Amino acid sequence: MKNSIVLIGFMGSGKTTFGKILSERHHYQFMDTDDLIMKKENMPITEIFKTKGEDYFRQLETDVLKELTHKNDKMILSTGGGMILKQENVALMKSIGTVVYLKASPHTLANRLKNDTTRPLLKGKNKFLFIKDLLAKRKDYYEKGADVIIKTDEKNIQDILKEIEGYL
Ligand SMILES: Nc1ncnc2c1ncn2[C@@H]1O[C@H](COP(=O)(O)OP(=O)(O)OP(=O)(O)O)[C@@H](O)[C@H]1O
Ligand SMILES: O=C(O)C1=C[C@@H](O)[C@@H](O)[C@H](O)C1
Ligand SMILES: [Mg+2]
């Protein structure tokens, strides 16, 4: 029986990138909680943070996960970087599928996000220092929320794909 996969990890860990490739390759449905929220609100994440605030966004994350638990199709679900902050969300993700943490160092993440302007939490910050600090605060949440941890530093995209495919 095919298994759904829920990808968790910090901004830039590759959840959307790998989720899209895997779903196309294996004919799974692809879902991304950030995209679902943007569609629901009809505005970019940066705009939701700016006009309605982070708490409002965090509630939408839980709402969207709840809706996904009612779906029967097997899927690859890419989640927002802060999804693991609520225990309730972790339980919902585990009820959807195998929770895979794409782990990367602050150095790797800062490098991948150096030209990015779409993540409101990173706006106007020294990216490396900000990521290092926030990742240290979130490390336990990611590791405890995961069923499986995949280290992505210094691995090429094909090798990471193969590892995730082991859990499909
Ligand atoms: N293993 C990797 N090797 C090289 N580049 C990568 C890797 N993983 C991700 N990237 C690149 O890093 C950038 C961010 O990746 P992506 O958008 O998939 O992250 P995300 O986990 O979905 O982030 P967010 O939580 O903010 O949505 C993209 O440009 C992507 O191509
Ligand atoms: O790490 C976070 O808290 C976030 C990550 C993004 O995926 C978005 O969900 C949003 O920008 C917040
Ligand atoms: Mg993403």
Short mmCIF file of C-alpha atoms and ligand atoms in Angstrom, two decimals:
data_model
loop_
_atom_site.label_atom_id
_atom_site.label_comp_id
_atom_site.label_asym_id
_atom_site.label_seq_id
_atom_site.Cartn_x
_atom_site.Cartn_y
_atom_site.Cartn_z
CA MET A 1 0.00 0.00 0.00
CA LYS A 2 1.33 3.44 -0.93
CA ASN A 3 2.15 5.70 1.97
CA SER A 4 1.60 9.45 2.22
CA ILE A 5 4.64 11.54 3.13
CA VAL A 6 4.59 14.76 5.14
CA LEU A 7 7.75 16.84 4.70
CA ILE A 8 8.83 19.06 7.57
CA GLY A 9 11.86 21.31 7.98
CA PHE A 10 13.14 24.85 8.18
CA MET A 11 12.59 27.40 5.42
CA GLY A 12 14.79 26.37 2.50
CA SER A 13 15.15 22.75 3.58
CA GLY A 14 13.65 21.63 0.27
CA LYS A 15 10.11 20.57 1.23
CA THR A 16 8.44 22.23 -1.76
CA THR A 17 11.22 21.33 -4.18
CA PHE A 18 11.28 17.62 -3.29
CA GLY A 19 7.53 17.39 -2.76
CA LYS A 20 6.89 18.58 -6.31
CA ILE A 21 9.43 16.27 -7.94
CA LEU A 22 8.32 13.18 -5.99
CA SER A 23 4.63 13.71 -6.57
CA GLU A 24 5.16 14.04 -10.33
CA ARG A 25 7.47 11.06 -10.47
CA HIS A 26 5.18 8.74 -8.48
CA HIS A 27 1.77 10.17 -9.42
CA TYR A 28 0.94 11.23 -5.91
CA GLN A 29 -1.12 14.28 -5.26
CA PHE A 30 1.08 17.23 -4.20
CA MET A 31 -0.07 19.62 -1.52
CA ASP A 32 1.76 22.50 0.11
CA THR A 33 0.22 24.07 3.20
CA ASP A 34 1.71 27.50 2.37
CA ASP A 35 0.07 27.36 -1.08
CA LEU A 36 -3.27 26.22 0.35
CA ILE A 37 -3.20 29.13 2.81
CA MET A 38 -2.34 31.64 0.07
CA LYS A 39 -5.24 30.35 -2.02
CA LYS A 40 -7.63 30.46 0.94
CA GLU A 41 -6.68 34.06 1.75
CA ASN A 42 -5.99 35.10 -1.81
CA MET A 43 -2.76 36.85 -0.85
CA PRO A 44 0.95 36.02 -0.44
CA ILE A 45 2.23 34.81 2.94
CA THR A 46 4.16 38.07 3.47
CA GLU A 47 0.90 39.98 3.05
CA ILE A 48 -0.99 37.71 5.51
CA PHE A 49 1.73 38.28 8.12
CA LYS A 50 1.65 42.03 7.48
CA THR A 51 -2.11 42.61 7.48
CA LYS A 52 -3.44 39.88 9.79
CA GLY A 53 -0.44 38.86 11.89
CA GLU A 54 1.44 35.65 12.62
CA ASP A 55 -1.12 34.20 15.08
CA TYR A 56 -3.78 34.38 12.41
CA PHE A 57 -1.44 32.59 9.98
CA ARG A 58 -0.64 29.88 12.55
CA GLN A 59 -4.36 29.19 13.05
CA LEU A 60 -4.77 28.83 9.28
CA GLU A 61 -1.98 26.24 9.29
CA THR A 62 -3.92 24.09 11.76
CA ASP A 63 -7.19 24.59 9.86
CA VAL A 64 -5.59 23.49 6.60
CA LEU A 65 -4.03 20.38 8.19
CA LYS A 66 -7.39 19.39 9.65
CA GLU A 67 -8.97 19.63 6.22
CA LEU A 68 -6.22 17.43 4.76
CA THR A 69 -6.85 14.65 7.30
CA HIS A 70 -10.21 14.06 5.58
CA LYS A 71 -8.60 13.32 2.20
CA ASN A 72 -8.33 9.69 1.17
CA ASP A 73 -5.82 10.12 -1.69
CA LYS A 74 -2.21 9.35 -0.97
CA MET A 75 -0.18 12.54 -1.12
CA ILE A 76 3.14 14.25 -0.63
CA LEU A 77 2.47 17.14 1.71
CA SER A 78 4.96 19.95 2.04
CA THR A 79 4.44 22.01 5.19
CA GLY A 80 5.37 25.51 6.33
CA GLY A 81 8.62 25.80 8.28
CA GLY A 82 6.79 26.59 11.53
CA MET A 83 4.19 23.85 11.30
CA ILE A 84 5.88 21.75 13.99
CA LEU A 85 5.54 24.45 16.66
CA LYS A 86 2.12 23.20 17.79
CA GLN A 87 1.75 19.72 19.23
CA GLU A 88 -1.73 19.57 17.73
CA ASN A 89 -0.23 20.02 14.25
CA VAL A 90 2.30 17.23 14.85
CA ALA A 91 -0.51 14.80 15.76
CA LEU A 92 -2.46 15.82 12.66
CA MET A 93 0.59 15.37 10.41
CA LYS A 94 1.26 11.90 11.81
CA SER A 95 -2.33 10.95 11.10
CA ILE A 96 -1.78 11.93 7.45
CA GLY A 97 1.46 10.02 6.76
CA THR A 98 5.11 9.37 7.57
CA VAL A 99 6.63 12.62 8.79
CA VAL A 100 10.04 13.19 7.17
CA TYR A 101 12.34 15.95 8.47
CA LEU A 102 14.67 17.40 5.84
CA LYS A 103 17.54 18.52 8.02
CA ALA A 104 20.08 21.15 6.96
CA SER A 105 22.65 23.34 8.74
CA PRO A 106 22.19 27.13 9.11
CA HIS A 107 25.05 27.62 6.68
CA THR A 108 23.34 25.53 3.99
CA LEU A 109 19.95 27.14 4.58
CA ALA A 110 21.32 30.70 4.49
CA ASN A 111 23.07 29.88 1.23
CA ARG A 112 19.91 28.50 -0.36
CA LEU A 113 17.85 31.50 0.76
CA LYS A 114 20.38 34.26 0.13
CA ASN A 115 18.37 35.87 -2.71
CA ASP A 116 14.89 35.04 -1.39
CA THR A 117 12.34 37.77 -0.64
CA THR A 118 9.21 35.63 -0.11
CA ARG A 119 9.75 34.53 3.50
CA PRO A 120 8.47 37.28 5.81
CA LEU A 121 10.39 36.03 8.84
CA LEU A 122 13.70 36.54 7.02
CA LYS A 123 12.99 40.06 5.82
CA GLY A 124 15.67 42.65 6.57
CA LYS A 125 17.68 40.27 8.77
CA ASN A 126 21.21 38.94 8.69
CA LYS A 127 20.04 35.63 7.26
CA PHE A 128 22.76 33.37 8.67
CA LEU A 129 22.50 34.69 12.24
CA PHE A 130 18.73 34.73 12.19
CA ILE A 131 18.49 31.17 10.85
CA LYS A 132 21.11 29.90 13.31
CA ASP A 133 19.19 31.38 16.23
CA LEU A 134 15.71 30.28 15.13
CA LEU A 135 16.89 26.81 14.15
CA ALA A 136 18.44 26.35 17.60
CA LYS A 137 15.04 27.19 19.13
CA ARG A 138 13.19 24.84 16.78
CA LYS A 139 15.64 21.93 16.60
CA ASP A 140 13.85 19.80 19.20
CA TYR A 141 10.46 20.44 17.65
CA TYR A 142 11.65 19.18 14.26
CA GLU A 143 13.45 16.18 15.67
CA LYS A 144 10.66 15.12 18.04
CA GLY A 145 7.95 15.73 15.43
CA ALA A 146 9.67 13.53 12.84
CA ASP A 147 9.24 9.83 12.16
CA VAL A 148 12.36 9.95 9.99
CA ILE A 149 15.29 12.41 9.74
CA ILE A 150 17.12 12.88 6.44
CA LYS A 151 20.32 14.95 6.48
CA THR A 152 20.54 17.04 3.32
CA ASP A 153 23.85 18.91 3.76
CA GLU A 154 26.41 17.97 1.12
CA LYS A 155 24.06 15.52 -0.56
CA ASN A 156 22.93 15.94 -4.13
CA ILE A 157 19.27 16.19 -5.07
CA GLN A 158 19.12 12.67 -6.58
CA ASP A 159 20.46 11.04 -3.41
CA ILE A 160 17.98 12.91 -1.23
CA LEU A 161 15.13 11.91 -3.55
CA LYS A 162 16.17 8.27 -3.31
CA GLU A 163 16.20 8.42 0.49
CA ILE A 164 12.72 9.93 0.67
CA GLU A 165 11.46 7.39 -1.87
CA GLY A 166 12.40 4.66 0.59
CA TYR A 167 9.44 5.78 2.72
CA LEU A 168 6.78 5.97 0.00
N1 LIG B 1 19.20 19.71 -1.36
C1 LIG B 1 19.21 20.86 -2.05
N2 LIG B 1 20.27 21.16 -2.82
C2 LIG B 1 20.32 22.33 -3.49
N3 LIG B 1 19.35 23.28 -3.46
C3 LIG B 1 18.28 23.03 -2.71
C4 LIG B 1 18.15 21.81 -1.97
N4 LIG B 1 16.96 21.86 -1.27
C5 LIG B 1 16.40 23.04 -1.60
N5 LIG B 1 17.18 23.74 -2.45
C6 LIG B 1 16.89 25.10 -2.99
O1 LIG B 1 16.61 25.94 -1.86
C7 LIG B 1 15.53 26.84 -2.15
C8 LIG B 1 14.43 26.68 -1.12
O2 LIG B 1 13.86 25.37 -1.22
P1 LIG B 1 12.30 25.12 -0.97
O3 LIG B 1 11.49 26.25 -1.49
O4 LIG B 1 11.99 23.76 -1.51
O5 LIG B 1 12.25 25.12 0.61
P2 LIG B 1 11.04 24.89 1.61
O6 LIG B 1 11.50 23.85 2.54
O7 LIG B 1 9.80 24.58 0.82
O8 LIG B 1 10.92 26.30 2.34
P3 LIG B 1 9.65 27.00 3.06
O9 LIG B 1 9.45 26.35 4.39
O10 LIG B 1 10.03 28.43 3.26
O11 LIG B 1 8.46 26.84 2.15
C9 LIG B 1 15.08 26.53 -3.58
O12 LIG B 1 15.70 27.45 -4.43
C10 LIG B 1 15.62 25.13 -3.83
O13 LIG B 1 15.90 24.90 -5.18
O1 LIG B 2 9.36 28.98 9.35
C1 LIG B 2 8.30 29.62 9.37
O2 LIG B 2 7.77 29.99 10.44
C2 LIG B 2 7.63 29.90 8.09
C3 LIG B 2 7.99 29.19 6.95
C4 LIG B 2 7.30 29.34 5.65
O3 LIG B 2 7.18 28.05 5.03
C5 LIG B 2 5.93 29.97 5.80
O4 LIG B 2 5.02 29.05 6.37
C6 LIG B 2 6.01 31.21 6.66
O5 LIG B 2 6.84 32.11 5.97
C7 LIG B 2 6.55 30.91 8.07
MG MG B 3 7.92 25.56 0.75
#
